[in-house]
C-alpha positions as a Markdown table, in Angstrom:
| # | Residue | x | y | z |
|---|---|---|---|---|
| 1 | Met | 50.5 | -58.2 | 19.6 |
| 2 | Lys | 50.5 | -54.8 | 17.8 |
| 3 | Ala | 47.3 | -52.8 | 17.8 |
| 4 | Ala | 45.8 | -52.3 | 14.4 |
| 5 | Pro | 46.2 | -48.7 | 13.3 |
| 6 | Leu | 43.0 | -46.6 | 13.2 |
| 7 | Pro | 41.9 | -45.6 | 9.7 |
| 8 | Arg | 42.8 | -42.1 | 8.9 |
| 9 | Gln | 40.0 | -39.7 | 8.0 |
| 10 | Arg | 40.2 | -37.8 | 4.8 |
| 11 | Ala | 40.2 | -34.1 | 5.1 |
| 12 | Ala | 37.1 | -32.5 | 3.7 |
| 13 | Ser | 37.7 | -30.8 | 0.4 |
| 14 | Pro | 37.4 | -27.0 | 0.3 |
| 15 | Arg | 34.4 | -27.3 | -2.1 |
| 16 | Arg | 32.6 | -29.6 | 0.3 |
| 17 | Arg | 33.3 | -27.3 | 3.2 |
| 18 | Leu | 31.9 | -24.3 | 1.3 |
| 19 | Trp | 28.8 | -26.3 | 0.3 |
| 20 | Ala | 28.1 | -27.2 | 4.0 |
| 21 | Leu | 28.5 | -23.6 | 5.1 |
| 22 | Ala | 26.2 | -22.5 | 2.4 |
| 23 | Val | 23.5 | -25.0 | 3.4 |
| 24 | Ala | 23.8 | -24.0 | 7.1 |
| 25 | Ala | 23.5 | -20.3 | 6.1 |
| 26 | Ile | 20.3 | -20.9 | 4.1 |
| 27 | Val | 18.8 | -23.0 | 6.9 |
| 28 | Ser | 19.6 | -20.2 | 9.4 |
| 29 | Val | 18.0 | -17.5 | 7.1 |
| 30 | Val | 14.8 | -19.6 | 6.7 |
| 31 | Val | 14.5 | -20.2 | 10.4 |
| 32 | Val | 14.9 | -16.6 | 11.3 |
| 33 | Trp | 12.5 | -15.5 | 8.5 |
| 34 | Ala | 9.8 | -18.0 | 9.7 |
| 35 | Tyr | 10.2 | -16.8 | 13.3 |
| 36 | His | 9.7 | -13.1 | 12.4 |
| 37 | Tyr | 7.3 | -13.6 | 9.6 |
| 38 | Pro | 5.0 | -16.6 | 10.3 |
| 39 | Pro | 2.5 | -17.6 | 7.7 |
| 40 | Gln | -1.0 | -16.1 | 7.8 |
| 41 | His | -2.6 | -19.4 | 9.1 |
| 42 | Tyr | 0.0 | -19.8 | 11.9 |
| 43 | Ala | -1.3 | -19.9 | 15.4 |
| 44 | Ser | 1.1 | -20.3 | 18.3 |
| 45 | Pro | 0.1 | -23.4 | 20.3 |
| 46 | Val | 1.6 | -22.0 | 23.5 |
| 47 | Ser | 0.4 | -18.4 | 23.5 |
| 48 | Ile | -3.1 | -17.6 | 24.7 |
| 49 | Trp | -4.7 | -14.8 | 22.8 |
| 50 | Leu | -6.7 | -12.3 | 24.8 |
| 51 | Pro | -8.2 | -9.0 | 23.9 |
| 52 | Val | -6.5 | -5.8 | 25.2 |
| 53 | Glu | -8.1 | -5.0 | 28.5 |
| 54 | Pro | -9.5 | -1.5 | 29.2 |
| 55 | Asp | -8.0 | 0.8 | 31.8 |
| 56 | Arg | -10.4 | -0.3 | 34.5 |
| 57 | Glu | -11.4 | -3.4 | 36.4 |
| 58 | Leu | -13.4 | -5.8 | 34.3 |
| 59 | Thr | -16.8 | -7.0 | 35.4 |
| 60 | Asp | -17.2 | -10.7 | 36.0 |
| 61 | Asp | -19.2 | -11.1 | 32.8 |
| 62 | Glu | -16.6 | -9.3 | 30.8 |
| 63 | Arg | -13.7 | -11.4 | 32.2 |
| 64 | Ala | -15.6 | -14.6 | 31.5 |
| 65 | Ser | -16.4 | -13.5 | 27.9 |
| 66 | Arg | -12.9 | -12.5 | 27.2 |
| 67 | Val | -11.4 | -15.8 | 28.5 |
| 68 | Val | -13.8 | -17.8 | 26.3 |
| 69 | Phe | -13.2 | -15.7 | 23.3 |
| 70 | Gly | -9.5 | -15.8 | 23.9 |
| 71 | His | -9.5 | -19.6 | 23.9 |
| 72 | Met | -11.7 | -19.7 | 20.8 |
| 73 | Leu | -9.3 | -17.5 | 18.9 |
| 74 | Ser | -6.1 | -19.1 | 20.1 |
| 75 | Thr | -7.2 | -22.7 | 19.3 |
| 76 | Pro | -6.0 | -23.7 | 15.8 |
| 77 | Pro | -9.0 | -24.4 | 13.5 |
| 78 | Val | -9.9 | -27.9 | 12.7 |
| 79 | Arg | -8.5 | -28.6 | 9.2 |
| 80 | Ser | -10.9 | -30.7 | 7.2 |
| 81 | Arg | -9.9 | -32.6 | 4.0 |
| 82 | Arg | -13.3 | -31.5 | 2.7 |
| 83 | Ser | -13.3 | -27.9 | 3.8 |
| 84 | Lys | -16.4 | -26.1 | 2.5 |
| 85 | Ile | -17.8 | -22.6 | 2.3 |
| 86 | Ala | -21.3 | -22.0 | 3.8 |
| 87 | Phe | -23.3 | -19.7 | 1.6 |
| 88 | Met | -26.1 | -18.3 | 3.9 |
| 89 | Phe | -28.9 | -16.5 | 2.1 |
| 90 | Leu | -31.0 | -14.0 | 4.1 |
| 91 | Thr | -34.2 | -13.3 | 2.2 |
| 92 | Pro | -37.8 | -12.3 | 2.8 |
| 93 | Gly | -39.0 | -15.0 | 0.4 |
| 94 | Asn | -38.0 | -16.3 | -3.0 |
| 95 | Leu | -34.4 | -16.1 | -4.4 |
| 96 | Pro | -34.7 | -14.6 | -7.9 |
| 97 | Phe | -31.1 | -15.5 | -8.9 |
| 98 | Glu | -31.2 | -19.2 | -8.0 |
| 99 | Lys | -30.4 | -20.2 | -11.6 |
| 100 | Leu | -27.5 | -17.9 | -11.7 |
| 101 | Trp | -26.1 | -19.3 | -8.5 |
| 102 | Glu | -26.7 | -22.8 | -9.8 |
| 103 | Lys | -24.4 | -22.1 | -12.7 |
| 104 | Phe | -21.9 | -20.7 | -10.1 |
| 105 | Phe | -22.0 | -23.9 | -8.0 |
| 106 | Glu | -22.1 | -26.4 | -10.8 |
| 107 | Gly | -19.3 | -28.9 | -10.8 |
| 108 | His | -18.1 | -28.0 | -7.2 |
| 109 | Glu | -20.2 | -30.4 | -5.2 |
| 110 | Gly | -18.6 | -31.2 | -1.8 |
| 111 | Arg | -17.0 | -27.7 | -1.6 |
| 112 | Tyr | -20.0 | -25.7 | -0.5 |
| 113 | Thr | -23.2 | -25.8 | 1.5 |
| 114 | Ile | -26.3 | -23.7 | 1.2 |
| 115 | Tyr | -28.6 | -22.3 | 3.9 |
| 116 | Val | -31.7 | -20.2 | 3.3 |
| 117 | His | -33.4 | -18.0 | 6.0 |
| 118 | Ala | -36.7 | -16.8 | 4.6 |
| 119 | Ser | -38.3 | -14.3 | 7.0 |
| 120 | Arg | -41.7 | -13.7 | 5.4 |
| 121 | Glu | -42.8 | -16.6 | 3.3 |
| 122 | Lys | -41.5 | -20.0 | 2.3 |
| 123 | Pro | -39.5 | -19.8 | -0.9 |
| 124 | Glu | -40.5 | -21.6 | -4.0 |
| 125 | His | -37.2 | -22.9 | -5.3 |
| 126 | Val | -36.5 | -23.3 | -9.0 |
| 127 | Ser | -33.0 | -24.8 | -8.5 |
| 128 | Arg | -32.5 | -28.4 | -7.2 |
| 129 | Leu | -29.4 | -27.1 | -5.3 |
| 130 | Phe | -31.6 | -24.9 | -3.0 |
| 131 | Met | -34.4 | -27.5 | -2.4 |
| 132 | Gly | -34.4 | -28.7 | 1.2 |
| 133 | Arg | -31.9 | -26.0 | 2.3 |
| 134 | Asp | -34.4 | -23.8 | 4.2 |
| 135 | Ile | -33.7 | -23.5 | 8.0 |
| 136 | His | -36.2 | -22.6 | 10.7 |
| 137 | Ser | -36.8 | -18.9 | 10.3 |
| 138 | Asp | -38.4 | -16.1 | 12.2 |
| 139 | Lys | -39.7 | -12.7 | 11.1 |
| 140 | Val | -37.1 | -10.0 | 10.4 |
| 141 | Gln | -37.7 | -6.3 | 10.7 |
| 142 | Trp | -35.4 | -3.8 | 9.0 |
| 143 | Gly | -33.2 | -2.0 | 11.5 |
| 144 | Gln | -34.2 | -4.2 | 14.4 |
| 145 | Ile | -32.1 | -6.7 | 16.4 |
| 146 | Ser | -34.1 | -9.4 | 14.6 |
| 147 | Met | -31.8 | -8.9 | 11.7 |
| 148 | Val | -28.8 | -9.9 | 13.9 |
| 149 | Asp | -30.9 | -12.8 | 15.3 |
| 150 | Ala | -31.3 | -14.1 | 11.7 |
| 151 | Glu | -27.6 | -13.9 | 11.0 |
| 152 | Arg | -26.8 | -15.7 | 14.2 |
| 153 | Arg | -29.4 | -18.4 | 13.4 |
| 154 | Leu | -27.8 | -19.0 | 10.0 |
| 155 | Leu | -24.4 | -19.2 | 11.6 |
| 156 | Ala | -25.6 | -21.7 | 14.2 |
| 157 | Asn | -27.1 | -24.0 | 11.6 |
| 158 | Ala | -24.0 | -23.8 | 9.3 |
| 159 | Leu | -21.6 | -24.5 | 12.2 |
| 160 | Gln | -23.2 | -27.9 | 12.8 |
| 161 | Asp | -21.3 | -29.1 | 9.7 |
| 162 | Ile | -17.7 | -29.4 | 10.9 |
| 163 | Asp | -16.5 | -29.2 | 7.3 |
| 164 | Asn | -17.8 | -25.6 | 6.9 |
| 165 | Gln | -14.7 | -23.4 | 7.4 |
| 166 | His | -15.9 | -20.1 | 6.0 |
| 167 | Phe | -19.3 | -18.5 | 6.2 |
| 168 | Val | -20.7 | -15.9 | 3.8 |
| 169 | Leu | -23.9 | -13.9 | 4.4 |
| 170 | Leu | -25.8 | -13.0 | 1.2 |
| 171 | Ser | -29.1 | -11.4 | 0.4 |
| 172 | Asp | -31.7 | -12.2 | -2.2 |
| 173 | Ser | -30.3 | -9.4 | -4.5 |
| 174 | Cys | -26.7 | -10.6 | -4.4 |
| 175 | Val | -24.9 | -12.1 | -7.4 |
| 176 | Pro | -21.4 | -13.6 | -7.7 |
| 177 | Leu | -18.7 | -11.6 | -9.5 |
| 178 | His | -16.1 | -14.4 | -10.0 |
| 179 | Asn | -16.1 | -18.1 | -10.7 |
| 180 | Phe | -16.3 | -20.6 | -7.8 |
| 181 | Asp | -12.6 | -21.5 | -7.8 |
| 182 | Tyr | -11.6 | -17.9 | -7.5 |
| 183 | Val | -14.0 | -17.3 | -4.6 |
| 184 | Tyr | -13.0 | -20.5 | -2.8 |
| 185 | Asp | -9.3 | -19.8 | -3.0 |
| 186 | Tyr | -9.8 | -16.1 | -2.0 |
| 187 | Leu | -11.7 | -17.0 | 1.2 |
| 188 | Met | -10.0 | -20.2 | 2.2 |
| 189 | Gly | -6.5 | -19.0 | 1.4 |
| 190 | Thr | -6.3 | -16.4 | 4.2 |
| 191 | Asn | -6.9 | -16.4 | 8.0 |
| 192 | Leu | -8.9 | -13.2 | 7.9 |
| 193 | Ser | -12.6 | -12.5 | 8.2 |
| 194 | Phe | -14.0 | -9.9 | 5.9 |
| 195 | Ile | -16.0 | -7.7 | 8.3 |
| 196 | Asp | -16.4 | -4.0 | 7.5 |
| 197 | Ser | -15.5 | -1.9 | 10.5 |
| 198 | Phe | -14.7 | 1.8 | 10.6 |
| 199 | Tyr | -15.0 | 4.9 | 12.9 |
| 200 | Asp | -17.6 | 7.4 | 11.9 |
| 201 | Pro | -18.0 | 10.4 | 14.2 |
| 202 | Gly | -21.1 | 11.7 | 12.3 |
| 203 | Pro | -24.9 | 11.3 | 12.7 |
| 204 | His | -24.9 | 7.9 | 11.0 |
| 205 | Gly | -22.0 | 6.6 | 13.1 |
| 206 | Asn | -21.1 | 7.4 | 16.7 |
| 207 | Phe | -24.1 | 9.7 | 17.2 |
| 208 | Arg | -26.1 | 6.5 | 17.4 |
| 209 | Tyr | -24.0 | 5.3 | 20.4 |
| 210 | Ser | -25.8 | 5.2 | 23.8 |
| 211 | Gln | -24.1 | 5.7 | 27.2 |
| 212 | Asn | -26.2 | 2.9 | 28.5 |
| 213 | Met | -23.8 | 0.5 | 26.8 |
| 214 | Leu | -21.2 | 1.4 | 29.4 |
| 215 | Pro | -19.0 | 0.0 | 30.9 |
| 216 | Glu | -18.7 | -2.9 | 28.5 |
| 217 | Val | -18.9 | -0.9 | 25.3 |
| 218 | Arg | -17.2 | 2.6 | 25.2 |
| 219 | Glu | -18.0 | 5.2 | 22.6 |
| 220 | Ser | -14.4 | 4.9 | 21.4 |
| 221 | Asp | -15.0 | 1.2 | 20.7 |
| 222 | Phe | -18.2 | 1.8 | 18.7 |
| 223 | Arg | -17.9 | 1.1 | 15.0 |
| 224 | Lys | -20.0 | 1.0 | 11.8 |
| 225 | Gly | -19.8 | -1.3 | 8.8 |
| 226 | Ser | -21.7 | -3.2 | 6.1 |
| 227 | Gln | -24.0 | -6.0 | 7.3 |
| 228 | Trp | -22.7 | -8.4 | 4.6 |
| 229 | Phe | -19.9 | -10.3 | 6.2 |
| 230 | Ser | -17.7 | -13.3 | 5.4 |
| 231 | Val | -16.1 | -14.9 | 8.4 |
| 232 | Lys | -13.8 | -17.8 | 9.3 |
| 233 | Arg | -15.1 | -20.6 | 11.6 |
| 234 | Gln | -13.5 | -19.2 | 14.9 |
| 235 | His | -15.2 | -15.9 | 14.3 |
| 236 | Ala | -18.5 | -17.6 | 13.5 |
| 237 | Leu | -18.3 | -19.5 | 16.8 |
| 238 | Leu | -17.5 | -16.3 | 18.7 |
| 239 | Thr | -20.5 | -14.5 | 17.2 |
| 240 | Ile | -23.0 | -17.1 | 18.4 |
| 241 | Ala | -21.3 | -17.6 | 21.7 |
| 242 | Asp | -21.5 | -13.9 | 22.7 |
| 243 | Ser | -24.3 | -12.9 | 25.0 |
| 244 | Leu | -22.9 | -10.0 | 26.9 |
| 245 | Tyr | -22.2 | -7.6 | 24.0 |
| 246 | Tyr | -25.2 | -8.8 | 22.0 |
| 247 | Ala | -27.5 | -7.9 | 25.0 |
| 248 | Lys | -26.1 | -4.3 | 24.9 |
| 249 | Phe | -27.0 | -3.9 | 21.3 |
| 250 | Lys | -30.4 | -5.5 | 21.7 |
| 251 | Leu | -31.3 | -3.1 | 24.5 |
| 252 | Tyr | -29.6 | 0.1 | 23.4 |
| 253 | Cys | -29.2 | 0.0 | 19.6 |
| 254 | Lys | -32.6 | 0.3 | 17.9 |
| 255 | Pro | -34.6 | 2.9 | 16.0 |
| 256 | Gly | -36.4 | 5.7 | 17.9 |
| 257 | Met | -34.1 | 6.0 | 20.8 |
| 258 | Glu | -33.7 | 9.1 | 23.1 |
| 259 | Gly | -32.3 | 12.2 | 21.5 |
| 260 | Gly | -33.7 | 11.4 | 18.1 |
| 261 | Arg | -31.1 | 8.7 | 17.5 |
| 262 | Asn | -31.8 | 5.7 | 15.2 |
| 263 | Cys | -29.4 | 2.9 | 15.8 |
| 264 | Tyr | -29.4 | -0.2 | 13.5 |
| 265 | Ala | -27.8 | -3.2 | 15.2 |
| 266 | Asp | -26.9 | -5.0 | 11.9 |
| 267 | Glu | -24.6 | -2.0 | 11.0 |
| 268 | His | -22.9 | -1.8 | 14.4 |
| 269 | Tyr | -23.0 | -5.1 | 16.4 |
| 270 | Met | -20.4 | -7.2 | 14.5 |
| 271 | Pro | -18.1 | -4.2 | 13.5 |
| 272 | Thr | -18.0 | -3.2 | 17.2 |
| 273 | Leu | -17.6 | -6.7 | 18.6 |
| 274 | Phe | -14.6 | -7.6 | 16.4 |
| 275 | Asn | -13.0 | -4.1 | 16.7 |
| 276 | Met | -12.9 | -4.9 | 20.5 |
| 277 | Met | -12.2 | -8.6 | 20.4 |
| 278 | Asp | -10.0 | -9.3 | 17.4 |
| 279 | Pro | -9.2 | -6.1 | 15.4 |
| 280 | Asn | -6.2 | -7.7 | 13.7 |
| 281 | Gly | -8.3 | -10.7 | 12.6 |
| 282 | Ile | -10.6 | -8.7 | 10.3 |
| 283 | Ala | -10.0 | -7.1 | 6.9 |
| 284 | Asn | -12.1 | -4.0 | 7.6 |
| 285 | Trp | -13.9 | -4.3 | 4.3 |
| 286 | Ser | -16.7 | -6.4 | 3.0 |
| 287 | Val | -16.3 | -8.7 | 0.0 |
| 288 | Thr | -19.8 | -7.7 | -1.1 |
| 289 | His | -20.0 | -4.6 | -3.2 |
| 290 | Val | -22.8 | -2.1 | -2.4 |
| 291 | Asp | -23.1 | 1.4 | -4.1 |
| 292 | Trp | -24.0 | 4.1 | -1.6 |
| 293 | Ser | -22.9 | 7.0 | -3.9 |
| 294 | Glu | -26.4 | 8.3 | -4.3 |
| 295 | Gly | -26.5 | 9.4 | -0.6 |
| 296 | Lys | -29.9 | 7.9 | 0.1 |
| 297 | Trp | -31.2 | 5.6 | 2.9 |
| 298 | His | -30.9 | 2.6 | 0.6 |
| 299 | Pro | -28.0 | 1.8 | -1.8 |
| 300 | Lys | -28.3 | 2.0 | -5.6 |
| 301 | Ala | -30.3 | -0.8 | -7.2 |
| 302 | Tyr | -29.5 | -2.0 | -10.7 |
| 303 | Arg | -32.2 | -2.4 | -13.3 |
| 304 | Ala | -31.8 | -4.6 | -16.4 |
| 305 | Gln | -30.6 | -1.7 | -18.5 |
| 306 | Asp | -27.9 | -0.9 | -15.9 |
| 307 | Val | -26.3 | -4.3 | -16.0 |
| 308 | Thr | -23.5 | -4.1 | -18.6 |
| 309 | Tyr | -20.1 | -5.5 | -19.2 |
| 310 | Ala | -18.6 | -2.1 | -18.2 |
| 311 | Leu | -20.5 | -2.1 | -14.9 |
| 312 | Leu | -19.2 | -5.5 | -13.8 |
| 313 | Lys | -15.7 | -4.8 | -15.0 |
| 314 | Asn | -15.7 | -1.6 | -12.9 |
| 315 | Ile | -16.8 | -3.4 | -9.8 |
| 316 | Thr | -14.4 | -6.2 | -10.2 |
| 317 | Ser | -11.5 | -3.9 | -10.8 |
| 318 | Val | -11.9 | -2.0 | -7.5 |
| 319 | Asp | -8.9 | -2.7 | -5.2 |
| 320 | Met | -9.2 | 0.0 | -2.6 |
| 321 | Ser | -11.7 | 0.0 | 0.3 |
| 322 | His | -13.6 | 3.3 | 0.6 |
| 323 | His | -15.2 | 4.9 | 3.7 |
| 324 | Val | -16.7 | 8.4 | 4.1 |
| 325 | Thr | -17.7 | 9.9 | 7.5 |
| 326 | Ser | -21.3 | 11.2 | 7.8 |
| 327 | Asp | -20.4 | 14.4 | 9.6 |
| 328 | Ser | -20.0 | 17.8 | 7.8 |
| 329 | Lys | -16.3 | 17.1 | 7.2 |
| 330 | Arg | -17.0 | 14.1 | 4.9 |
| 331 | Val | -13.6 | 12.6 | 5.6 |
| 332 | Val | -12.7 | 10.0 | 3.0 |
| 333 | Thr | -10.5 | 7.1 | 4.0 |
| 334 | Gln | -9.1 | 4.7 | 1.3 |
| 335 | Asn | -7.0 | 1.7 | 2.0 |
| 336 | Pro | -5.7 | -1.1 | -0.3 |
| 337 | Cys | -7.5 | -4.4 | -0.2 |
| 338 | Leu | -4.6 | -6.6 | 1.0 |
| 339 | Trp | -4.9 | -10.3 | 0.7 |
| 340 | Asn | -2.0 | -12.0 | 2.6 |
| 341 | Gly | -0.1 | -8.7 | 2.0 |
| 342 | Val | -0.8 | -8.6 | -1.7 |
| 343 | Lys | -3.1 | -6.0 | -3.2 |
| 344 | Lys | -6.2 | -7.7 | -4.8 |
| 345 | Pro | -9.7 | -6.8 | -6.0 |
| 346 | Cys | -11.9 | -6.2 | -3.0 |
| 347 | Tyr | -15.2 | -7.8 | -4.1 |
| 348 | Leu | -16.4 | -11.3 | -4.7 |
| 349 | Phe | -20.2 | -10.5 | -4.8 |
| 350 | Ala | -22.4 | -7.5 | -5.4 |
| 351 | Arg | -25.9 | -6.2 | -4.7 |
| 352 | Lys | -28.6 | -4.8 | -5.2 |
| 353 | Phe | -29.8 | -6.3 | -8.5 |
| 354 | Tyr | -33.4 | -6.4 | -9.6 |
| 355 | Pro | -34.7 | -9.8 | -10.7 |
| 356 | Glu | -35.2 | -8.5 | -14.2 |
| 357 | Ser | -31.4 | -8.2 | -14.6 |
| 358 | Met | -30.8 | -12.0 | -14.5 |
| 359 | Asn | -30.8 | -12.5 | -18.3 |
| 360 | Asn | -28.3 | -9.7 | -18.8 |
| 361 | Leu | -26.1 | -11.2 | -16.1 |
| 362 | Ile | -26.2 | -14.7 | -17.7 |
| 363 | Asn | -25.6 | -13.3 | -21.2 |
| 364 | Ile | -22.6 | -11.3 | -20.1 |
| 365 | Cys | -21.1 | -14.2 | -18.4 |
| 366 | Thr | -21.9 | -16.8 | -21.1 |
| 367 | Phe | -21.1 | -15.2 | -24.4 |
| 368 | Gly | -17.9 | -13.7 | -25.9 |
| 369 | Arg | -17.1 | -10.6 | -23.8 |
| 370 | Thr | -16.7 | -12.2 | -20.4 |
| 371 | Leu | -14.7 | -10.6 | -17.7 |
| 372 | Asp | -11.2 | -12.0 | -17.2 |
| 373 | Leu | -12.0 | -13.0 | -13.6 |
| 374 | Leu | -15.5 | -14.0 | -14.5 |
| 375 | Ala | -14.7 | -16.1 | -17.5 |
| 376 | Asn | -15.2 | -19.9 | -17.6 |
| 377 | Trp | -18.0 | -19.9 | -15.0 |
| 378 | Trp | -19.8 | -22.7 | -17.0 |
| 379 | Ile | -16.7 | -24.8 | -17.7 |
């Protein structure tokens, strides 16, 4: 019996060979690019992130803290189908802009949660969205560690909701500058926390540092920044889990210290903590605009006559972060506000606005001459 001949394979056409080579080349380029330039939200499942250790032997408490923080930061965040932003209001009493915020939140139920910490008196809410959103609150004194305690208390309450993935600290004088969708996409679309942190060698910066913070906090680690932060879930967890560095600021960063120093923990604790623990995970600017140009102890406050279309347009067009040292050199540092590598406007919110300005704000945002990024709030 003769064996049946094997079927002969057709030779691949030159066009098919070229097509296969092209596909292989494209796949190779994509793989190499993804390896060298991973997306912002990528977290390696095998690498354990740990802060850079100082050139000395760590104390037992430091080593324990760094291991815990490292695991927190290297663990991929829990992705929820109902991811929400926690809006945390830190106020002495009533919230004068509740109606404005109600317009901002309207139509976006299930994408946000509200928490109110009232330090002096129980607020009388005029918006249904804020009713029942008060948390247990304690007294807060300006410049004292009690301000940081209130921030951590708000974070602890908001973290109980697993769907809360980003946490924004706001005051009673804060107003939104953009519509809800813009704010949501801005905060949820990046893996950064917006914590202001910069080095200031002057009297309002590192002059406030105390050697009693050694060895855990060196003067070279000490940073200053705005109190008004916006943080991702991992950084919120890290903040309430910390006890070692918090204790240093509680004991050695307060008004009326030795040498005539006045240290304010809310301006230094989180900027220093994240400069030490995760400097590449923060943006180094705050998404809440505050005008310190008058050079006073408190920022500029806006009366009704100050609130114009031009003012809001100027604030929303700022795309460079701005820092000035408090020493005699007055060194100015400006950096672009980069969102996933793209230059964008820096600010989503602004303060300080007097309650009398609410009608002007609503009129500007409702009628005719609305800002491009502020338009369609009410639609």
